[in-house]
Amino acid sequence: MAKPTANFTCTACGARHKKWAGQCEACGAWNTIQEEAPLAAGPSAKSLGGARGRMIPLADLGTAEPEPPRAASGLAELDRVLGGGLVPASAILVGGDPGIGKSTLLLQAAASFARKGLKCLYISGEEASAQVRMRAHRLGLADAPVKLATETSLRDILTTLDAERPDLAIIDSIQTMWADTVDSAPGSVSQVRAAAHELTSFAKRRGSAVMLVGHVTKEGQIAGPRVVEHMVDTVLYFEGERGHQFRILRAVKNRFGPADEIGVFEMTGAGLAEVANPSALFLSERDNPAPGAAVFAGIEGTRPVLTEIQALVAPSPLATPRRTVVGLDAGRLATTLAVLEARCGIPFAGFDVFLNVAGGMKVTEPAADLAVAAALLSAREDAALPADCVVFGEISLSGALRPVGQTENRLKEARKLGFSSAIAPARSKPGAPTGMTVRQIADLTAFVGEMFGAG
């Protein structure tokens, strides 16, 4: 094997030499040439070897830099989820079930950004150009200055993007793209990874924002490797039930804004319409309160949202009673039922339990525990809760009620919608007076005794 060549560098000017010398030929300094150790040990074909790269400019944490500029689309719900608008040189991944409205949303977003003066390209790998134009005509977007193309070759797409230099490029979808350097079929793990890496790198180099559409698996996760979600700056999920007209755009990752922020849309014949006040739509008619319904004051990202949690408890003819949950975690329901039986002496062993969140909303916040318990007890005892009351609080395994954050924002939203009372855990901090009567309860046993006359 050939002996690796040593590297010598002048400490005065940085000039490199193949061998040591007393004087640097570049700057003339004496005794400044020193031998450098290789960057990595091992064969040069498998490691970095002795070749050195360039120095990276470093800055301290106190360096003042302006915030990245944002471009607002005019769709307030979309701008809210993005953290205030579109950031240049950002990569955004949008996932959702087939037919949920991802292409419709992104076409409307491209038209809105284009009308605001941004140069937008919409590249479809799943539909023909005629199909996209038909959707644009149906949505009333035919006059928007959006450039359209149909292509799946990653090399051709990058060549076009490099020549056009758009402010926003929408790729629909990442699973249809293929790179000629990868020997696998489009949609495979290696192809999706390669396409996402190249498109994200292009966004960072050229300063263009890139939106990628991703398919989801049966479990609801974006198909392909999870490394794709780590590559991009923002991951958005488009959620909704086929039987409901509401669609929720949720940010599960955002380097330029708050995560878990939501935007609410309504699917209409003219496309997706924004819902400015989702709390009013997620609540059913409250004039005649029915047993088994409780209003939960929750927080989604930075926005307080009121939803109605509905429960049905009926005697079960089966040996193993059914537990059906829609919009909530089934594990939280099982825990709540166990606490009610162990700490309060209220059994649900011989009953079928059905739990639902009205409007197709999905609630993941632990603060919904008390509202779930209230709905279950109301359905079991056939006693309706007060129509002007909202409920929130986390239930511990000991039966104690734990306080939750942003109590003041929850109460303000409830007061805005006409509610006058609230049930919250003890030690909650209501903040400034909101005009509501807040009943603070220490544990679940006291809640059962005060609301349903048992304990």
Coordinates of C-alpha atoms in Angstrom, one line a residue:
M1 CA 0.0 0.0 0.0
A2 CA 1.1 3.5 -0.7
K3 CA 2.1 5.5 2.3
P4 CA -0.4 8.3 2.9
T5 CA 0.9 11.8 2.1
A6 CA 1.4 14.0 5.1
N7 CA -0.2 17.4 5.3
F8 CA 1.7 20.4 6.4
T9 CA 0.1 23.8 7.0
C10 CA 1.5 27.3 7.7
T11 CA 0.1 28.6 11.0
A12 CA 0.6 32.2 9.8
C13 CA -1.2 32.2 6.5
G14 CA -2.8 28.8 6.2
A15 CA -1.0 27.7 3.1
R16 CA -0.6 24.0 2.5
H17 CA 2.6 22.2 1.7
K18 CA 3.4 18.6 0.9
K19 CA 6.5 18.5 3.0
W20 CA 8.1 20.4 5.9
A21 CA 10.2 23.5 5.2
G22 CA 11.8 26.1 7.4
Q23 CA 10.3 29.0 5.5
C24 CA 6.8 29.3 4.1
E25 CA 6.9 30.1 0.4
A26 CA 3.6 31.9 0.5
C27 CA 4.1 34.4 3.3
G28 CA 7.9 34.1 4.0
A29 CA 7.4 33.4 7.7
W30 CA 10.0 31.1 9.4
N31 CA 9.3 28.0 11.5
T32 CA 5.5 28.3 11.0
I33 CA 4.9 25.1 9.1
Q34 CA 3.5 22.2 11.1
E35 CA 2.3 18.7 10.3
E36 CA -1.5 18.2 10.6
A37 CA -3.1 15.0 11.8
P38 CA -5.6 13.4 9.4
L39 CA -9.3 14.0 9.9
A40 CA -10.1 10.3 10.2
A41 CA -8.2 7.1 10.6
G42 CA -8.5 4.2 8.2
P43 CA -8.4 3.6 4.4
S44 CA -9.0 6.8 2.4
A45 CA -11.7 5.0 0.4
K46 CA -13.8 4.3 3.5
S47 CA -13.0 7.4 5.6
L48 CA -12.4 11.1 5.3
G49 CA -8.6 10.5 5.3
G50 CA -6.3 13.5 5.5
A51 CA -8.0 15.9 3.1
R52 CA -9.4 18.9 4.8
G53 CA -12.4 21.1 4.0
R54 CA -13.0 24.8 4.5
M55 CA -13.5 26.5 7.8
I56 CA -17.1 27.1 8.8
P57 CA -17.9 30.6 10.1
L58 CA -19.0 30.5 13.7
A59 CA -21.2 32.8 15.7
D60 CA -22.2 33.0 19.3
L61 CA -25.7 32.7 20.7
G62 CA -26.0 36.5 21.3
T63 CA -25.6 37.3 17.6
A64 CA -28.6 39.3 16.5
E65 CA -30.3 38.2 13.3
P66 CA -33.6 39.4 11.9
E67 CA -36.5 37.0 11.9
P68 CA -37.1 35.3 8.5
P69 CA -39.6 37.2 6.4
R70 CA -43.0 35.6 6.0
A71 CA -45.4 35.8 3.1
A72 CA -49.1 35.7 4.1
S73 CA -51.4 33.8 1.8
G74 CA -54.6 35.5 2.8
L75 CA -56.0 32.2 4.1
A76 CA -56.0 33.0 7.8
E77 CA -56.3 29.4 8.9
L78 CA -53.4 28.2 6.7
D79 CA -51.2 31.2 7.9
R80 CA -52.0 30.3 11.5
V81 CA -50.8 26.7 11.1
L82 CA -47.6 27.8 9.3
G83 CA -46.8 30.1 12.2
G84 CA -47.8 33.4 10.6
G85 CA -47.1 32.8 6.9
L86 CA -44.8 31.1 4.4
V87 CA -41.0 31.2 5.2
P88 CA -38.6 31.3 2.3
A89 CA -36.2 28.3 1.9
S90 CA -38.5 26.1 4.0
A91 CA -39.7 22.6 3.3
I92 CA -43.2 21.6 4.3
L93 CA -44.7 18.1 4.2
V94 CA -48.5 17.7 4.1
G95 CA -50.1 14.3 4.8
G96 CA -53.6 13.0 4.9
D97 CA -56.0 10.3 3.8
P98 CA -56.8 9.8 0.1
G99 CA -59.6 12.2 -1.0
I100 CA -59.5 14.3 2.2
G101 CA -58.7 17.4 0.2
K102 CA -55.0 17.8 0.2
S103 CA -54.7 18.7 -3.5
T104 CA -57.7 21.1 -3.2
L105 CA -56.1 22.9 -0.2
L106 CA -52.7 23.2 -1.9
L107 CA -54.2 24.5 -5.1
Q108 CA -56.1 27.1 -3.2
A109 CA -53.0 28.0 -1.3
A110 CA -50.9 28.3 -4.5
A111 CA -53.6 30.6 -6.0
S112 CA -53.7 32.7 -2.9
F113 CA -49.9 33.1 -2.7
A114 CA -49.7 33.8 -6.5
R115 CA -52.3 36.6 -6.2
K116 CA -50.2 38.1 -3.4
G117 CA -47.3 38.4 -5.9
L118 CA -45.3 35.1 -5.3
K119 CA -44.1 33.0 -8.2
C120 CA -45.8 29.6 -7.7
L121 CA -45.3 26.3 -9.5
Y122 CA -47.6 23.4 -9.1
I123 CA -46.1 20.1 -10.3
S124 CA -48.4 17.1 -10.2
G125 CA -47.2 13.5 -10.5
E126 CA -50.6 11.9 -9.9
E127 CA -53.0 13.9 -12.1
A128 CA -52.9 15.1 -15.7
S129 CA -52.8 18.9 -16.3
A130 CA -56.4 18.8 -17.6
Q131 CA -57.6 17.3 -14.3
V132 CA -55.9 20.1 -12.3
R133 CA -57.3 22.7 -14.6
M134 CA -60.8 21.3 -14.1
R135 CA -60.4 21.5 -10.4
A136 CA -59.2 25.1 -10.7
H137 CA -62.2 26.0 -12.8
R138 CA -64.5 24.4 -10.3
L139 CA -62.9 26.4 -7.5
G140 CA -62.9 29.6 -9.4
L141 CA -59.1 29.8 -9.5
A142 CA -58.6 29.7 -13.3
D143 CA -57.4 33.3 -13.4
A144 CA -54.7 32.8 -10.7
P145 CA -51.1 33.2 -12.1
V146 CA -50.0 29.7 -11.1
K147 CA -47.7 27.7 -13.5
L148 CA -48.7 24.1 -13.9
A149 CA -46.7 21.0 -14.9
T150 CA -47.1 17.2 -14.8
E151 CA -43.9 15.3 -14.3
T152 CA -42.4 12.5 -12.1
S153 CA -38.7 12.6 -13.0
L154 CA -36.8 14.2 -10.2
R155 CA -34.0 15.3 -12.4
D156 CA -36.4 17.1 -14.8
I157 CA -38.2 18.7 -11.9
L158 CA -35.1 20.0 -10.3
T159 CA -33.8 21.4 -13.7
T160 CA -37.1 23.2 -14.2
L161 CA -37.1 24.6 -10.6
D162 CA -33.5 25.7 -11.0
A163 CA -34.3 27.6 -14.2
E164 CA -37.6 29.1 -13.0
R165 CA -36.5 30.0 -9.4
P166 CA -40.1 30.0 -8.0
D167 CA -41.0 31.4 -4.6
L168 CA -43.2 28.4 -3.9
A169 CA -43.1 24.9 -5.5
I170 CA -45.8 22.4 -4.7
I171 CA -45.0 18.7 -5.4
D172 CA -48.0 16.4 -5.5
S173 CA -46.9 13.9 -4.4
I174 CA -43.5 12.8 -3.1
Q175 CA -44.4 9.1 -3.5
T176 CA -44.7 9.5 -7.3
M177 CA -41.2 11.0 -7.8
W178 CA -38.3 8.9 -9.0
A179 CA -34.6 9.5 -9.2
D180 CA -32.6 7.8 -11.9
T181 CA -29.7 7.2 -9.5
V182 CA -31.8 4.9 -7.3
D183 CA -32.5 1.4 -8.5
S184 CA -36.0 0.9 -7.0
A185 CA -39.6 1.6 -7.9
P186 CA -41.2 5.0 -7.2
G187 CA -42.8 5.1 -3.8
S188 CA -40.2 2.8 -2.2
V189 CA -38.4 3.8 0.9
S190 CA -35.1 4.7 -0.9
Q191 CA -36.9 6.7 -3.7
V192 CA -38.9 8.7 -1.2
R193 CA -35.9 9.4 0.9
A194 CA -33.8 10.5 -2.1
A195 CA -36.6 12.7 -3.6
A196 CA -37.2 14.4 -0.2
H197 CA -33.5 15.0 0.3
E198 CA -32.9 16.5 -3.1
L199 CA -36.0 18.8 -2.9
T200 CA -35.3 19.9 0.6
S201 CA -31.6 20.7 -0.4
F202 CA -32.9 22.7 -3.4
A203 CA -35.1 24.7 -1.1
K204 CA -32.2 25.6 1.2
R205 CA -29.8 26.4 -1.6
R206 CA -32.1 28.5 -3.8
G207 CA -34.3 30.1 -1.2
S208 CA -37.5 28.7 -2.5
A209 CA -40.2 27.2 -0.3
V210 CA -41.2 23.7 -1.2
M211 CA -44.5 21.9 -0.2
L212 CA -44.5 18.1 -0.5
V213 CA -47.7 16.0 -0.4
G214 CA -47.3 12.7 1.3
H215 CA -49.5 9.6 1.4
V216 CA -50.5 8.0 4.7
T217 CA -50.6 4.4 5.9
K218 CA -53.5 2.6 7.5
E219 CA -52.2 3.7 10.9
G220 CA -52.5 7.4 9.7
Q221 CA -48.7 8.0 9.5
I222 CA -47.0 9.5 6.5
A223 CA -45.9 6.6 4.3
G224 CA -42.2 6.1 3.7
P225 CA -39.4 6.4 6.3
R226 CA -39.8 8.7 9.3
V227 CA -36.6 10.3 8.2
V228 CA -38.6 12.3 5.7
E229 CA -40.4 14.1 8.6
H230 CA -37.0 14.9 10.1
M231 CA -35.7 16.4 6.8
V232 CA -38.4 19.0 6.4
D233 CA -39.1 22.0 8.5
T234 CA -42.8 21.6 8.9
V235 CA -45.1 18.6 9.0
L236 CA -48.8 19.1 8.6
Y237 CA -51.6 16.5 8.8
F238 CA -54.9 17.1 7.1
E239 CA -57.5 15.4 9.2
G240 CA -61.3 14.8 8.9
E241 CA -64.0 12.3 8.8
R242 CA -65.7 11.5 5.5
G243 CA -69.1 11.9 7.1
H244 CA -68.3 15.4 8.3
Q245 CA -67.8 18.5 6.3
F246 CA -65.1 19.9 8.6
R247 CA -61.4 19.4 7.9
I248 CA -58.6 20.2 10.4
L249 CA -55.0 21.1 9.3
R250 CA -52.8 20.2 12.2
A251 CA -49.1 21.1 12.6
V252 CA -47.2 18.2 14.4
K253 CA -43.8 19.8 13.7
N254 CA -42.9 23.4 12.9
R255 CA -39.5 25.0 13.1
F256 CA -41.0 28.4 12.4
G257 CA -44.0 28.4 14.7
P258 CA -45.9 26.5 17.4
A259 CA -46.6 22.8 17.0
D260 CA -50.1 21.3 17.6
E261 CA -51.6 24.5 16.0
I262 CA -54.8 23.8 14.0
G263 CA -56.6 25.4 11.2
V264 CA -60.3 24.5 10.6
F265 CA -61.8 24.4 7.1
E266 CA -65.2 23.4 5.8
M267 CA -65.6 21.4 2.7
T268 CA -68.0 23.0 0.3
G269 CA -68.9 22.7 -3.4
A270 CA -66.6 25.7 -4.1
G271 CA -63.6 24.2 -2.2
L272 CA -62.4 24.6 1.3
A273 CA -63.8 27.5 3.2
E274 CA -62.2 28.9 6.4
V275 CA -63.9 28.5 9.7
A276 CA -63.1 31.6 11.8
N277 CA -64.9 30.4 15.0
P278 CA -64.6 26.6 15.2
S279 CA -65.9 26.4 18.7
A280 CA -69.4 27.4 17.6
L281 CA -69.5 24.7 14.9
F282 CA -68.1 21.9 17.1
L283 CA -70.9 22.4 19.6
S284 CA -74.3 21.0 18.8
E285 CA -77.6 22.7 19.7
R286 CA -77.4 23.5 23.4
D287 CA -81.0 24.8 23.9
N288 CA -82.3 21.5 25.2
P289 CA -79.4 19.7 27.0
A290 CA -79.5 15.9 26.8
P291 CA -78.0 13.4 29.1
G292 CA -74.6 12.2 28.1
A293 CA -73.2 15.4 26.7
A294 CA -70.5 17.6 28.3
V295 CA -68.8 20.6 26.8
F296 CA -65.0 20.5 27.0
A297 CA -62.9 23.7 26.9
G298 CA -59.7 22.6 25.3
I299 CA -56.5 24.1 23.9
E300 CA -55.3 23.3 20.4
G301 CA -51.9 24.9 19.9
T302 CA -52.5 28.5 20.9
R303 CA -56.2 28.5 20.2
P304 CA -58.9 27.6 22.7
V305 CA -61.5 25.3 21.1
L306 CA -64.8 24.2 22.7
T307 CA -66.1 20.7 21.7
E308 CA -68.9 18.6 22.9
I309 CA -68.1 15.1 24.2
Q310 CA -71.0 12.7 23.9
A311 CA -71.4 9.4 25.8
L312 CA -74.0 6.6 25.6
V313 CA -74.1 4.0 28.4
A314 CA -76.5 1.1 27.8
P315 CA -77.0 -2.4 29.4
S316 CA -75.0 -4.9 27.4
P317 CA -76.3 -8.3 26.3
L318 CA -72.8 -9.5 25.7
A319 CA -70.4 -11.2 28.1
T320 CA -67.8 -8.7 27.2
P321 CA -69.3 -5.2 27.0
R322 CA -68.3 -3.0 24.0
R323 CA -66.1 0.1 24.3
T324 CA -66.3 2.2 21.2
V325 CA -64.4 5.5 21.0
V326 CA -64.4 8.1 18.2
G327 CA -62.1 11.1 18.4
L328 CA -60.5 10.2 21.7
D329 CA -57.8 7.8 22.9
A330 CA -59.3 4.5 23.9
G331 CA -56.7 4.1 26.6
R332 CA -57.8 7.3 28.3
L333 CA -61.4 6.0 28.4
A334 CA -60.4 2.7 29.9
T335 CA -58.4 4.6 32.6
T336 CA -61.3 6.9 33.4
L337 CA -63.7 3.9 33.7
A338 CA -61.3 2.2 36.1
V339 CA -60.9 5.3 38.3
L340 CA -64.6 5.8 38.5
E341 CA -65.1 2.2 39.6
A342 CA -62.1 2.0 42.0
R343 CA -62.3 5.4 43.6
C344 CA -65.9 6.3 43.4
G345 CA -67.6 2.9 43.5
I346 CA -69.4 3.4 40.2
P347 CA -69.2 0.2 38.0
F348 CA -69.5 0.0 34.3
A349 CA -69.0 -3.7 34.0
G350 CA -72.4 -4.6 32.6
F351 CA -72.7 -1.7 30.2
D352 CA -71.8 -0.9 26.7
V353 CA -70.0 2.4 26.5
F354 CA -69.9 4.6 23.4
L355 CA -67.9 7.8 23.3
N356 CA -67.8 10.4 20.6
V357 CA -66.4 13.9 20.0
A358 CA -69.0 15.9 18.0
G359 CA -68.0 17.4 14.6
G360 CA -65.2 15.0 13.8
M361 CA -62.7 16.7 16.1
K362 CA -59.9 14.7 17.6
V363 CA -59.0 15.5 21.2
T364 CA -55.6 14.3 22.6
E365 CA -55.3 16.7 25.6
P366 CA -55.3 15.0 29.1
A367 CA -57.5 18.0 30.3
A368 CA -60.5 16.2 28.6
D369 CA -60.5 13.5 31.3
L370 CA -63.0 15.3 33.6
A371 CA -65.3 16.1 30.6
V372 CA -65.2 12.4 29.6
A373 CA -66.1 11.4 33.2
A374 CA -68.9 14.0 33.3
A375 CA -70.4 12.7 30.0
L376 CA -70.2 9.1 31.2
L377 CA -71.9 9.8 34.5
S378 CA -74.5 11.9 32.9
A379 CA -75.4 9.1 30.5
R380 CA -75.3 6.4 33.2
E381 CA -77.5 8.4 35.6
D382 CA -79.7 9.8 32.8
A383 CA -79.2 13.3 34.2
A384 CA -78.3 16.2 31.9
L385 CA -75.5 18.6 32.9
P386 CA -76.3 22.3 33.0
A387 CA -76.4 23.8 29.5
D388 CA -74.3 26.8 30.5
C389 CA -71.4 24.9 32.0
V390 CA -68.0 23.8 30.6
V391 CA -65.8 21.2 32.1
F392 CA -62.0 20.6 32.0
G393 CA -59.4 18.9 34.2
E394 CA -57.0 15.9 34.3
I395 CA -57.9 12.9 36.4
S396 CA -55.0 11.1 38.2
L397 CA -55.1 7.4 39.1
S398 CA -55.7 8.3 42.7
G399 CA -58.9 10.1 41.8
A400 CA -57.5 13.6 42.4
L401 CA -58.2 16.4 39.8
R402 CA -55.0 18.0 38.5
P403 CA -55.0 21.6 37.3
V404 CA -54.3 22.3 33.6
G405 CA -52.6 25.2 31.8
Q406 CA -54.2 28.2 30.2
T407 CA -57.2 28.2 32.3
E408 CA -57.9 31.9 31.6
N409 CA -57.9 31.4 27.9
R410 CA -60.4 28.5 28.2
L411 CA -62.7 30.6 30.3
K412 CA -62.6 33.6 28.0
E413 CA -63.5 31.4 25.0
A414 CA -66.4 29.8 26.9
R415 CA -67.7 33.2 28.0
K416 CA -67.5 34.5 24.4
L417 CA -69.8 31.7 23.4
G418 CA -72.4 32.4 26.1
F419 CA -71.4 29.9 28.9
S420 CA -71.6 31.3 32.4
S421 CA -70.1 28.6 34.6
A422 CA -67.2 26.2 34.6
I423 CA -66.0 23.2 36.6
A424 CA -62.3 23.1 37.1
P425 CA -59.8 21.3 39.3
A426 CA -58.8 22.9 42.6
R427 CA -55.6 25.0 42.5
S428 CA -56.5 26.2 39.0
K429 CA -55.5 29.8 38.2
P430 CA -58.4 31.5 36.5
G431 CA -56.4 34.7 36.0
A432 CA -58.2 38.0 35.4
P433 CA -62.0 38.0 36.1
T434 CA -63.8 36.6 33.1
G435 CA -67.4 37.0 34.3
M436 CA -67.8 33.3 34.8
T437 CA -68.6 31.3 37.9
V438 CA -65.8 28.8 38.4
R439 CA -66.4 25.8 40.7
Q440 CA -63.1 24.3 41.8
I441 CA -63.3 20.6 42.9
A442 CA -60.5 18.7 44.5
D443 CA -61.2 15.1 43.5
L444 CA -63.5 12.9 41.4
T445 CA -65.5 11.7 44.4
A446 CA -66.4 15.3 45.3
F447 CA -67.3 16.0 41.7
V448 CA -69.7 13.0 41.6
G449 CA -71.3 14.0 44.9
E450 CA -71.8 17.6 43.9
M451 CA -73.0 17.0 40.3
F452 CA -75.0 13.8 40.7
G453 CA -75.8 13.7 44.4
A454 CA -73.7 10.6 45.2
G455 CA -70.3 10.0 46.5

